[in-house]
Short mmCIF file of C-alpha atoms in Angstrom, two decimals:
data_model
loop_
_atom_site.label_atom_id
_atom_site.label_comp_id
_atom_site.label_asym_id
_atom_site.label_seq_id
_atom_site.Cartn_x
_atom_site.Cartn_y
_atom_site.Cartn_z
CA UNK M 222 136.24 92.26 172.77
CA UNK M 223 133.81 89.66 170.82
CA UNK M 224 130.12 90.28 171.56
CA UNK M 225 128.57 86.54 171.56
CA UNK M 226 124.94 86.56 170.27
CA UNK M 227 123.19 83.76 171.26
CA UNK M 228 119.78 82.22 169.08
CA UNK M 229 117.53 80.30 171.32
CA UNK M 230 113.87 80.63 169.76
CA UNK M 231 113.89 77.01 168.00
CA UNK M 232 111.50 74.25 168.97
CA UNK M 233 113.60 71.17 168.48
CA UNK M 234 110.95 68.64 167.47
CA UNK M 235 113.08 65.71 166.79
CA UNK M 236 113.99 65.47 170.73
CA UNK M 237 110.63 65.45 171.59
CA UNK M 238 108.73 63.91 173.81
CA UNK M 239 111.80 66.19 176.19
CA UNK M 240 111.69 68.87 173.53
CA UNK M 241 108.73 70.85 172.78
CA UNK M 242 107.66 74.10 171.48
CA UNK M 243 106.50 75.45 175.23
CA UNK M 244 109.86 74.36 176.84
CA UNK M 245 112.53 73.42 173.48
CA UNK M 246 115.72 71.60 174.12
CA UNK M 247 117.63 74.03 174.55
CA UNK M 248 116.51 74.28 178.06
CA UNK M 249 116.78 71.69 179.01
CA UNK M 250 119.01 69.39 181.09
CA UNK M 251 119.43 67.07 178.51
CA UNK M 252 123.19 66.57 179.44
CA UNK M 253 124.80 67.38 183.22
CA UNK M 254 123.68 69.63 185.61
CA UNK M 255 123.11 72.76 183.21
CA UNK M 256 121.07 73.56 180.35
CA UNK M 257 122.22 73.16 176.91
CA UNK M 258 121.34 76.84 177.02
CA UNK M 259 123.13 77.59 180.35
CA UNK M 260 126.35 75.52 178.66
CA UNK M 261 126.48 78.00 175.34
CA UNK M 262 126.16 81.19 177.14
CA UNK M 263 129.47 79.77 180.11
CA UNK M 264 131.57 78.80 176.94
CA UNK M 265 131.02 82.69 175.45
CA UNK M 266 131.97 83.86 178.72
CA UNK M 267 134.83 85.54 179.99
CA UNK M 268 137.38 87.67 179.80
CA UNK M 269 137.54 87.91 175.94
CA UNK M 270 133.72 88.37 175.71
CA UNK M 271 131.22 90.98 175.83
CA UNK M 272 127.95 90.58 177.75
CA UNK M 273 125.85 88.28 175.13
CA UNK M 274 122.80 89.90 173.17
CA UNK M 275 119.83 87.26 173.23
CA UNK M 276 117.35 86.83 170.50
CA UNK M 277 114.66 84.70 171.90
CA UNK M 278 110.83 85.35 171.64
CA UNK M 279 108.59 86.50 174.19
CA UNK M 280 107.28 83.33 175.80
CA UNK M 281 111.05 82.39 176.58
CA UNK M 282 112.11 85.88 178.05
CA UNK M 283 111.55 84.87 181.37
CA UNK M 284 113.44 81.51 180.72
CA UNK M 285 116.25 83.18 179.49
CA UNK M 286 117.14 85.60 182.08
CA UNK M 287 116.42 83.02 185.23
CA UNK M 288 119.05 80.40 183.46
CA UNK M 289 121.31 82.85 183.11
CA UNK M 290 120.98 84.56 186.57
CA UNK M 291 121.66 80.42 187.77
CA UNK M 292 124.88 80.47 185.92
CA UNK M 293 125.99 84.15 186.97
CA UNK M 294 125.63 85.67 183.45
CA UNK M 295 124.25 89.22 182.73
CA UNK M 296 123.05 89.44 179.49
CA UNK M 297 124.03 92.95 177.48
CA UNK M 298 120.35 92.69 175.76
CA UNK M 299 117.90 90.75 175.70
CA UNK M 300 115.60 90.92 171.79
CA UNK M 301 112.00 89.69 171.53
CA UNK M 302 111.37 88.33 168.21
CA UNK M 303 107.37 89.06 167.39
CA UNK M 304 107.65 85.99 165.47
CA UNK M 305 110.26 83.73 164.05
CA UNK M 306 111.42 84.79 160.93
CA UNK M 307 114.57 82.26 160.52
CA UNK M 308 118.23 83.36 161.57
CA UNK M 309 118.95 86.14 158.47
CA UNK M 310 116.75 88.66 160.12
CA UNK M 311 117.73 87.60 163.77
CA UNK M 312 121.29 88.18 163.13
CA UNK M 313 121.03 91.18 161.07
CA UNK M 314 118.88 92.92 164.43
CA UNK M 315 121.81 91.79 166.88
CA UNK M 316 124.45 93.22 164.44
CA UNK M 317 122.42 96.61 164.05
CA UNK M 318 121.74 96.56 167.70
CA UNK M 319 125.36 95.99 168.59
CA UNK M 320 126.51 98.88 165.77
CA UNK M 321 124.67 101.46 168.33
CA UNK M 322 127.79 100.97 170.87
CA UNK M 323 130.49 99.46 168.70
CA UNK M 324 130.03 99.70 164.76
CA UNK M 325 133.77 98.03 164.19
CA UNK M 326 133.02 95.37 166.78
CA UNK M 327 132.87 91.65 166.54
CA UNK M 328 129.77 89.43 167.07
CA UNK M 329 130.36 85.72 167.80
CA UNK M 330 126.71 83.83 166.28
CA UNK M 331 126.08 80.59 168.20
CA UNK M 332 122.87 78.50 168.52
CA UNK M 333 122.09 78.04 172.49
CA UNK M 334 121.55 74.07 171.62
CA UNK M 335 125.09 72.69 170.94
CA UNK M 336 126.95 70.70 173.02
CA UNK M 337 131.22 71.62 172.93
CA UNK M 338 132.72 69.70 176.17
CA UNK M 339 136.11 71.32 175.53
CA UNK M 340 135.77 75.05 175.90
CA UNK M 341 139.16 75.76 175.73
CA UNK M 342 139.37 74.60 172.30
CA UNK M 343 136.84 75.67 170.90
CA UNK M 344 138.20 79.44 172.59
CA UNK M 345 141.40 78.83 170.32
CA UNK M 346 139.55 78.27 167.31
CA UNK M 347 137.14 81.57 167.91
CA UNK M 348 141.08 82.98 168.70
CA UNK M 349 142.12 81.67 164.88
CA UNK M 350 139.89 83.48 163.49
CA UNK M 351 139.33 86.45 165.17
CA UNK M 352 141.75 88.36 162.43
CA UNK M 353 140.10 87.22 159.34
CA UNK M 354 136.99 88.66 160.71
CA UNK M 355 138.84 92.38 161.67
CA UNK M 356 140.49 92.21 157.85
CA UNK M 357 136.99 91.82 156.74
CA UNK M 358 136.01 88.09 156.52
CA UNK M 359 132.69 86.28 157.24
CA UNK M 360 134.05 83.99 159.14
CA UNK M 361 132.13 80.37 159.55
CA UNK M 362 133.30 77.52 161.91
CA UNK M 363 133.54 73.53 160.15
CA UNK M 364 133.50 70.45 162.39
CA UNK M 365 135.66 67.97 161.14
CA UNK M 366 133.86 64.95 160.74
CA UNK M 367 134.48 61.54 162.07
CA UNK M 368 130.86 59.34 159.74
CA UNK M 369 129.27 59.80 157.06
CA UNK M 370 126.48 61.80 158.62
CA UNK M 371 124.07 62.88 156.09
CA UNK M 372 121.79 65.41 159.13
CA UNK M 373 123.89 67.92 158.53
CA UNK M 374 125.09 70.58 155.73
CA UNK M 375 128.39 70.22 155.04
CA UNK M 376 130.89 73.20 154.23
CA UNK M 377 133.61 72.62 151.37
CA UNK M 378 137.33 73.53 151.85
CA UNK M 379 139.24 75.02 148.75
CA UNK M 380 142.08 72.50 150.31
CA UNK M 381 142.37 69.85 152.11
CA UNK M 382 144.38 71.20 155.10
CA UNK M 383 144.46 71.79 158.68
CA UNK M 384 145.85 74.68 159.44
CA UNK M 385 143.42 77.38 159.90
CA UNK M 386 141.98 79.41 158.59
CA UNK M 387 141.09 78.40 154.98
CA UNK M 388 138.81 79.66 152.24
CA UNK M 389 135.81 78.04 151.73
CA UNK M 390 134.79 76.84 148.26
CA UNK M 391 130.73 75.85 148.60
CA UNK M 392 128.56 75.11 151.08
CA UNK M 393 126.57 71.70 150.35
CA UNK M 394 123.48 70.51 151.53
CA UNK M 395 122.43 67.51 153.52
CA UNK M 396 123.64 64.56 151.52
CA UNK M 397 122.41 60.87 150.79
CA UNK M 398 125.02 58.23 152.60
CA UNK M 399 126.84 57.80 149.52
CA UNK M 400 127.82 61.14 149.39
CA UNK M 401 128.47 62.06 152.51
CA UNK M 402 130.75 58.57 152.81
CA UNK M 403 132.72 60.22 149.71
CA UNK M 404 132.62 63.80 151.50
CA UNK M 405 133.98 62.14 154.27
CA UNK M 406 136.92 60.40 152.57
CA UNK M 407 137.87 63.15 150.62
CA UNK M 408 139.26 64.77 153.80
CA UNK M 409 137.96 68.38 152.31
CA UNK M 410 134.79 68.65 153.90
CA UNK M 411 133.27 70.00 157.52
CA UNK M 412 130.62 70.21 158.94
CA UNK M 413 128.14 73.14 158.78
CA UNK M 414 128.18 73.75 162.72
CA UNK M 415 126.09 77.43 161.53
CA UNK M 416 128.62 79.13 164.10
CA UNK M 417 130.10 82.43 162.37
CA UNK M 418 132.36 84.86 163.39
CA UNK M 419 132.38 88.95 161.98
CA UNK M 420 133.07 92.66 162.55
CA UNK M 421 129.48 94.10 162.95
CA UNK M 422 130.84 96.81 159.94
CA UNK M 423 131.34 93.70 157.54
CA UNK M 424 128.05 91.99 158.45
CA UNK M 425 125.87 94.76 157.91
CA UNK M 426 127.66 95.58 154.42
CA UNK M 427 127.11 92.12 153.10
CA UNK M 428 123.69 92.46 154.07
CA UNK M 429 124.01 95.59 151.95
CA UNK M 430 125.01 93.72 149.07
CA UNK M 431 123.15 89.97 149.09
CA UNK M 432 119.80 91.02 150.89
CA UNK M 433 119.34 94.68 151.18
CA UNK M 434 115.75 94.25 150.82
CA UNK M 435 116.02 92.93 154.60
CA UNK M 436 117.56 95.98 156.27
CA UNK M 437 115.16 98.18 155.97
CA UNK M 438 112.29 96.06 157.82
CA UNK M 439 115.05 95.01 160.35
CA UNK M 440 116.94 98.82 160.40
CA UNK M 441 113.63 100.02 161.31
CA UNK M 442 111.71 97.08 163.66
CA UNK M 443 115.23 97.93 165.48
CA UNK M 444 115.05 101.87 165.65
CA UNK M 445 111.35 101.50 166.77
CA UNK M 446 111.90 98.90 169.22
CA UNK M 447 110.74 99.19 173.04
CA UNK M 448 112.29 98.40 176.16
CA UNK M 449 109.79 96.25 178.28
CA UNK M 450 111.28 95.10 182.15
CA UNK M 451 114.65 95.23 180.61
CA UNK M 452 113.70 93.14 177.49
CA UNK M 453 113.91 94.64 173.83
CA UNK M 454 110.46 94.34 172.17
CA UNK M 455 111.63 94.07 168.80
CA UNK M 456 108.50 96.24 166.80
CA UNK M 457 105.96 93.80 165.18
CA UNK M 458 104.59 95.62 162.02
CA UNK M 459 108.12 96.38 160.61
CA UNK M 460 109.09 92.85 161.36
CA UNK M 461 106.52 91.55 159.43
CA UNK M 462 107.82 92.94 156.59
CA UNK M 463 111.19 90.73 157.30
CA UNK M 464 111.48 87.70 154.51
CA UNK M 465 111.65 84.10 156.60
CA UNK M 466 115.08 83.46 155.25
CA UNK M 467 118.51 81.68 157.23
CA UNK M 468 121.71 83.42 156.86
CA UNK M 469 122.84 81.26 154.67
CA UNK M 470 120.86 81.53 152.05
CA UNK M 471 120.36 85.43 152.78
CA UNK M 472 124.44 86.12 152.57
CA UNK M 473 126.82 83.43 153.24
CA UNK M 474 126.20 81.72 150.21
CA UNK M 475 126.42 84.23 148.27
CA UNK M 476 129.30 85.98 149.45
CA UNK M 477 133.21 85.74 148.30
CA UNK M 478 134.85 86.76 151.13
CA UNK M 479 134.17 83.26 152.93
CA UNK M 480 136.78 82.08 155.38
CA UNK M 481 136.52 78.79 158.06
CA UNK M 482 137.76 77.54 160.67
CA UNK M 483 137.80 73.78 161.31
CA UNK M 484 137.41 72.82 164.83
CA UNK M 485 138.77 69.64 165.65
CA UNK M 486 137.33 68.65 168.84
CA UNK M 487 134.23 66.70 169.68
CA UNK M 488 130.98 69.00 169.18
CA UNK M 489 127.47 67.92 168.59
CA UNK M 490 124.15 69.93 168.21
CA UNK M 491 121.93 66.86 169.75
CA UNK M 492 119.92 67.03 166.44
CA UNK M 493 117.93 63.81 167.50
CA UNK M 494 118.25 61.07 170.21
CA UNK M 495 120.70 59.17 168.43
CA UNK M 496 123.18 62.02 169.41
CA UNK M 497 121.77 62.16 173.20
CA UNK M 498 122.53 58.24 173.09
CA UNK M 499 126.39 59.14 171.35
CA UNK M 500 127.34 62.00 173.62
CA UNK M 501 126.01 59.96 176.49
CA UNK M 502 128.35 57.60 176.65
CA UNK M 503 127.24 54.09 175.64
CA UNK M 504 128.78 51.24 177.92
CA UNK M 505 130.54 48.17 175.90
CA UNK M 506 127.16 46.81 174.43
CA UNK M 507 125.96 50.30 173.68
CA UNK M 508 123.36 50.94 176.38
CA UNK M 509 122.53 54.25 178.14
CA UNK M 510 120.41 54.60 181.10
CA UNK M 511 118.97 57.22 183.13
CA UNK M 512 118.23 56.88 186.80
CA UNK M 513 114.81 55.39 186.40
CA UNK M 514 115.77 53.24 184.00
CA UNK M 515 117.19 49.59 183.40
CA UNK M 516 118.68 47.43 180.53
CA UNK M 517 118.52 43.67 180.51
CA UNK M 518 120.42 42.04 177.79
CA UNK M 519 120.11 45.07 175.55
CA UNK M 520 122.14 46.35 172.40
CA UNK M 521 122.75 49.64 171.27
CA UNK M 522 119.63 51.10 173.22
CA UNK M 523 119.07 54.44 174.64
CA UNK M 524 116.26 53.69 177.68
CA UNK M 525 115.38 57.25 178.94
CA UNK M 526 112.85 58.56 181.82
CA UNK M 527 112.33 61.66 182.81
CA UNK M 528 109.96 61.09 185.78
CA UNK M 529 111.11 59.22 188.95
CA UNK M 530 107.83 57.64 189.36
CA UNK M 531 108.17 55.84 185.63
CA UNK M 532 110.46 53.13 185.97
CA UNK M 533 111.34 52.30 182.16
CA UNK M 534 112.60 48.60 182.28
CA UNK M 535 113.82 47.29 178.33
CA UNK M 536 114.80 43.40 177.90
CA UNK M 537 116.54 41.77 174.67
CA UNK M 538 116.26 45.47 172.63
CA UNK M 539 118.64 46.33 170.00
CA UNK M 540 119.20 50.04 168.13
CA UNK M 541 116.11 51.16 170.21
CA UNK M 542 115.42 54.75 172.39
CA UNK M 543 112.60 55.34 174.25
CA UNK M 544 112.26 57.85 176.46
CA UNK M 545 109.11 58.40 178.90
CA UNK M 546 107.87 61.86 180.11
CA UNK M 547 104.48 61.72 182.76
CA UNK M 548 102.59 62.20 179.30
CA UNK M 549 103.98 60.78 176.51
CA UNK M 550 106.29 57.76 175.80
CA UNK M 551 108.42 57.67 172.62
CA UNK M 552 109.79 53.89 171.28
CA UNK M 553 111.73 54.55 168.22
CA UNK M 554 114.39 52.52 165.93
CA UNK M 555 117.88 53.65 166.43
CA UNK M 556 117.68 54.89 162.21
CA UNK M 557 114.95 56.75 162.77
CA UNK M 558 115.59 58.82 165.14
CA UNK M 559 115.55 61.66 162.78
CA UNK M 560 111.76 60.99 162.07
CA UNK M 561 110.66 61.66 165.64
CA UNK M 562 109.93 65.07 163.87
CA UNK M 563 107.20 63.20 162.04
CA UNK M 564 105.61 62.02 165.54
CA UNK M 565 104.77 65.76 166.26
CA UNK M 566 103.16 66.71 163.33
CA UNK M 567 101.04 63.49 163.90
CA UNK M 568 100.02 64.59 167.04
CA UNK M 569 99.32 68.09 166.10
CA UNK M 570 96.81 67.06 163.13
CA UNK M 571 95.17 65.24 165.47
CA UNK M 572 95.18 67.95 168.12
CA UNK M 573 96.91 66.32 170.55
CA UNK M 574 98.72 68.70 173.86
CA UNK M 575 101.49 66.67 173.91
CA UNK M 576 102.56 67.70 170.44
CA UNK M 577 103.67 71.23 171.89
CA UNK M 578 102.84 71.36 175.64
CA UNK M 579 103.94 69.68 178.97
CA UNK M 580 101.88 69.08 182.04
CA UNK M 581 104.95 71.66 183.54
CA UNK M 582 104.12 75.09 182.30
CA UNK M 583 106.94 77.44 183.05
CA UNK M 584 105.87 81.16 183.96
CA UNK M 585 107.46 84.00 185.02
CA UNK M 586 106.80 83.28 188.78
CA UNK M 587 107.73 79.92 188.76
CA UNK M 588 105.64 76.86 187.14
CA UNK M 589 102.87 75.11 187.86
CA UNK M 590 101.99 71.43 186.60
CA UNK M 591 98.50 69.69 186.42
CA UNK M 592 97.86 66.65 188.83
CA UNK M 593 94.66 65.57 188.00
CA UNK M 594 92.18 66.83 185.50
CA UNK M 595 88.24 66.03 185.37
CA UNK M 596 85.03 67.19 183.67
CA UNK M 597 84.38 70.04 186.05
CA UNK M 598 87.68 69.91 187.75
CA UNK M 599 91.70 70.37 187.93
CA UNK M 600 93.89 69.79 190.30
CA UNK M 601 97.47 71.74 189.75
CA UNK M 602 100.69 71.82 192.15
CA UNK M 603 102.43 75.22 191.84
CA UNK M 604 105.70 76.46 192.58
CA UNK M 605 106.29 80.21 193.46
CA UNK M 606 109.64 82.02 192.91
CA UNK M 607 110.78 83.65 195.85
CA UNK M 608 109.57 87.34 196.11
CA UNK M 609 107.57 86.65 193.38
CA UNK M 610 103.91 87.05 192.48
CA UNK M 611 100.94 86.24 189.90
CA UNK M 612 99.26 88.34 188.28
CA UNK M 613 96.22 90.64 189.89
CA UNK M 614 92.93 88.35 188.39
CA UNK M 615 89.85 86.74 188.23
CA UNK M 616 88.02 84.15 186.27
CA UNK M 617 84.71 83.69 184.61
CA UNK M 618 84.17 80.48 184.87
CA UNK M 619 85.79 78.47 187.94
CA UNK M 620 86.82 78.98 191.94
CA UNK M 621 89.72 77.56 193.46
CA UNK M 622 90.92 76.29 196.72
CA UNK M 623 94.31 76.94 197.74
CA UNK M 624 96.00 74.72 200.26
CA UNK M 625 99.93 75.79 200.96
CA UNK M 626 102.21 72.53 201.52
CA UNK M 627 105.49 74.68 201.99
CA UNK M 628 106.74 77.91 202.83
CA UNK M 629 104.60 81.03 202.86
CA UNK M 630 101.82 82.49 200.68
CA UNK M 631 100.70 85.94 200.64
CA UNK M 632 96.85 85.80 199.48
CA UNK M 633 94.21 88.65 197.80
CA UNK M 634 90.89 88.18 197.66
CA UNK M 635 88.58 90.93 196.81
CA UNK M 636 90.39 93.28 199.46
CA UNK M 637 91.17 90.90 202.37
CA UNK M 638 94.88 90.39 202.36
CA UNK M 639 96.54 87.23 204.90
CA UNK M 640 99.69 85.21 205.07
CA UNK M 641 98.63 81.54 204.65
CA UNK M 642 101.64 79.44 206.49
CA UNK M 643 101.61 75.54 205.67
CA UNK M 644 98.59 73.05 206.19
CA UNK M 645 96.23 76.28 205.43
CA UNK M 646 94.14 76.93 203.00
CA UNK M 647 91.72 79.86 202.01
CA UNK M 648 88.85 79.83 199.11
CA UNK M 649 89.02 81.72 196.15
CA UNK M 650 84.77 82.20 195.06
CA UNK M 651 84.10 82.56 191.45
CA UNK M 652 84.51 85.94 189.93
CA UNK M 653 86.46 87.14 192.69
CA UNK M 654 89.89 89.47 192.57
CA UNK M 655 92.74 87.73 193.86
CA UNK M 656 96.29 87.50 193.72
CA UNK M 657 98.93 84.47 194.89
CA UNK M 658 102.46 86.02 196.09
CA UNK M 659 105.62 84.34 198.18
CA UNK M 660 106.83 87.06 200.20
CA UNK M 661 109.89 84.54 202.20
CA UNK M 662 113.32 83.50 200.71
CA UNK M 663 112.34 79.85 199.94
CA UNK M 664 110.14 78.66 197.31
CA UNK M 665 106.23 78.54 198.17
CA UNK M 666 104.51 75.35 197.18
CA UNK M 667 100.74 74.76 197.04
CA UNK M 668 97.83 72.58 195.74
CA UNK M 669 95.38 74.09 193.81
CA UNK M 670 91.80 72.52 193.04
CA UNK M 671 89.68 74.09 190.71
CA UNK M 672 86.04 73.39 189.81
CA UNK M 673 83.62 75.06 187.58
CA UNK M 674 82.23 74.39 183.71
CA UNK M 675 85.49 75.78 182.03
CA UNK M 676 89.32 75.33 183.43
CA UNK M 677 90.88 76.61 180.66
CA UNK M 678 94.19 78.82 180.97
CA UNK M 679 92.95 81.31 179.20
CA UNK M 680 89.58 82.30 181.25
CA UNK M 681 91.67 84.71 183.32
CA UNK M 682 91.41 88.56 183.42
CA UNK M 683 94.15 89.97 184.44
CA UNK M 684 94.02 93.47 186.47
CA UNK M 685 97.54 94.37 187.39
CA UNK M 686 100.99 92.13 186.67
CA UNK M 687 104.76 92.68 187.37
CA UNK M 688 105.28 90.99 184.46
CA UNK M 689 103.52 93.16 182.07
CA UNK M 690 101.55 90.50 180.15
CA UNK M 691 98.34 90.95 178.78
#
């Protein structure tokens, strides 16, 4: 049995505006019906897998477990990061988490953000090299590569061969075109898909030997974890301690018992929107459109909206994306897709939401998204969760004004509780207790207006919360 762990705490800037760090690509629908997140955890499901162990941080928790619940997966355990500390560490606490129940076990690594259409095959490669990993191999999975693509690291083959698996010379970093054009040709290189395979036992023992100073932070952030709702709360002062370090350079490339397995099938880890346009299937001039979008005597375009009330209409454009959100529009060359990650630290030095936030903030109980937003107002719809419920609170600075559209809201204030059905409304007076709950089986919908001299989300004082924030 092959324990998948799962890493879904990255940010994915270069997919932005879609991608950002409140809501990364990983979950989102950037492909299909499910999230890129929902598609990793299905393919390491089954009857050759363990439940997965999740590393994810604390403002994703929520995410995690709802996505997976859609899908019909129960996670085996779910870590909180404190704070990203790059995949060594991350790993390390899944494979000393997973030694508790199973020390001679194997862990599958994935990242949540790759795209693998053929699950079957990619099941036969885990298959190949499931016994390399029991005899003791770190086992790391190469996609063969069909251009010169110089985004990604590149793994070297001691042969060039395809049978599987093989021992792995060097691991190279992202090259120029020339080189990865001669990489390419030689027929011994992969690509670094950052996919490995080991017994826990093995892991932990290279760990031992290329970056011991790491497992005693980890050992003990691990030993002095605490369970919150069902969540792992990975300890924060021994973390700390953790060096910000990728496997990688931690272990793999440092180790000599190195195996890979090349995977020949198509696989992509939609590292920019120039692999959204490839994996979306281009027509015979090389246009892709979504819904709200149309193409008039275009080239090799990707024209992209994520809102049904933008209509993104492109005429005569050649090796262009764009892609519109309700906020922020994105018009980039083809080549530069890569450099979209440049676009968000623009927008941060100049302090700009969109950098990092959407209008759509995701919370425990559902989401809410902001409609309009004034000097001394806000106006926000939000969605409730079935049977769920906001926090216990009041606010400093503002009142609000409820007014239910659909289903069924369950309303606090001070200690006057009432069911507010839809067309109603009730008033919410500055400073006063309240709480916002959907007690049916259908999501609760309402408008909120808020007015008073500060609307920001972080004037609330929270009394009570099933959620156990702060």
């Amino acid at each position: 049995m092959i324990t998948p762990v799962l890493l879904c705490g990255g940010s994915g800037t270069r997919l932005w505006p879609l991608s950002r760090k409140s809501y990364p690509k990983q979950f989102s629908k950037l492909l299909g019906d499910l999230s890129l997140f929902q598609g990793s955890a299905q393919r390491l499901s089954g009857a050759n897998y363990a439940a997965p162990v999740i590393l994810t941080n604390s403002d994703f928790r929520f995410i995690v477990t709802e996505q997976l619940s859609e899908v019909g997966i129960d996670p085996g355990a779910v870590l909180i990061e404190p704070e990203g500390r790059n995949t060594a560490p991350a790993i390390l606490a899944a494979a000393l988490w997973i030694a508790k129940e199973d020390p001679d076990g194997l862990m599958l690594v994935a990242p949540s953000d790759h795209v693998v259409p053929d699950a079957e095959a990619f099941e036969a490669a885990v298959n190949a090299g499931v016994a390399a990993a029991k005899a003791g191999q770190l086992v790391t999975f190469g996609i063969k590569p069909d251009r010169p693509e110089t985004g990604y690291g590149y793994l070297e083959l001691s042969e060039a061969t395809d049978e599987a698996p093989v021992a792995l010379k060097q691991f190279i970093e992202k090259p120029d075109a020339k080189s990865a054009a001669e990489m390419l040709a030689s027929g011994r290189f992969l690509w670094n898909a950052g996919i490995f395979l080991f017994s826990v036992k093995t892991l932990i023992e290279a760990f031992k030997s290329h970056a011991k100073d790491l497992l005693d932070p980890v050992d003990k952030a691990i030993d002095t974890a605490k369970c919150d709702l069902g969540f792992l709360r990975i300890d924060p002062n021994h973390w700390a301690k953790c060096e910000d370090i990728s496997i990688d350079y931690a272990v793999m490339e440092k180790a000599d018992n190195l195996t890979v397995v090349p995977f020949g099938g198509e696989w992509t880890d939609l590292g920019g929107w120039d692999a959204v346009w490839r994996q979306s299937g281009p027509n015979d001039l090389g246009v892709v459109t979504s819904e709200h979008a149309t193409a008039i005597d275009c080239e090799d375009t990707l024209l992209r909206s994520e809102d049904k009330r933008i209509e993104v209409v492109g005429i005569g454009l050649k090796n262009i994306i764009t892609v519109a959100m309700p906020d922020a529009v994105l018009v980039a060359d083809t080549s530069r897709a890569q450099d979209v990650k440049k676009a968000v630290k623009a927008l941060k030095k100049k302090k700009s939401p969109q950098a990092t936030s959407f209008p759509k903030d995701h919370r425990p109980w559902g989401w809410f998204e902001s409609l309009v937003f004034g000097t001394r107002f806000q106006v926000k719809r939000i969605h409730v969760h079935p049977g769920a419920a906001l926090s216990l609170q009041s606010h400093h600075h503002r009142s609000e004004h409820w007014i239910v559209v659909e289903g069924t809201a369950r309303v606090t204030v001070d200690d006057n509780v009432s069911l507010i059905s839809e067309n109603q409304s009730v008033y919410i007076p500055l400073g006063a207790v309240h709480r916002l709950e959907n007690p049916g089986k259908v999501p609760m919908v309402l408008i909120e207006v808020q007015t008073g001299s500060y609307l920001g989300e972080d004037d609330i004082i929270r009394y009570q919360d099933v959620y156990s924030r702060d």
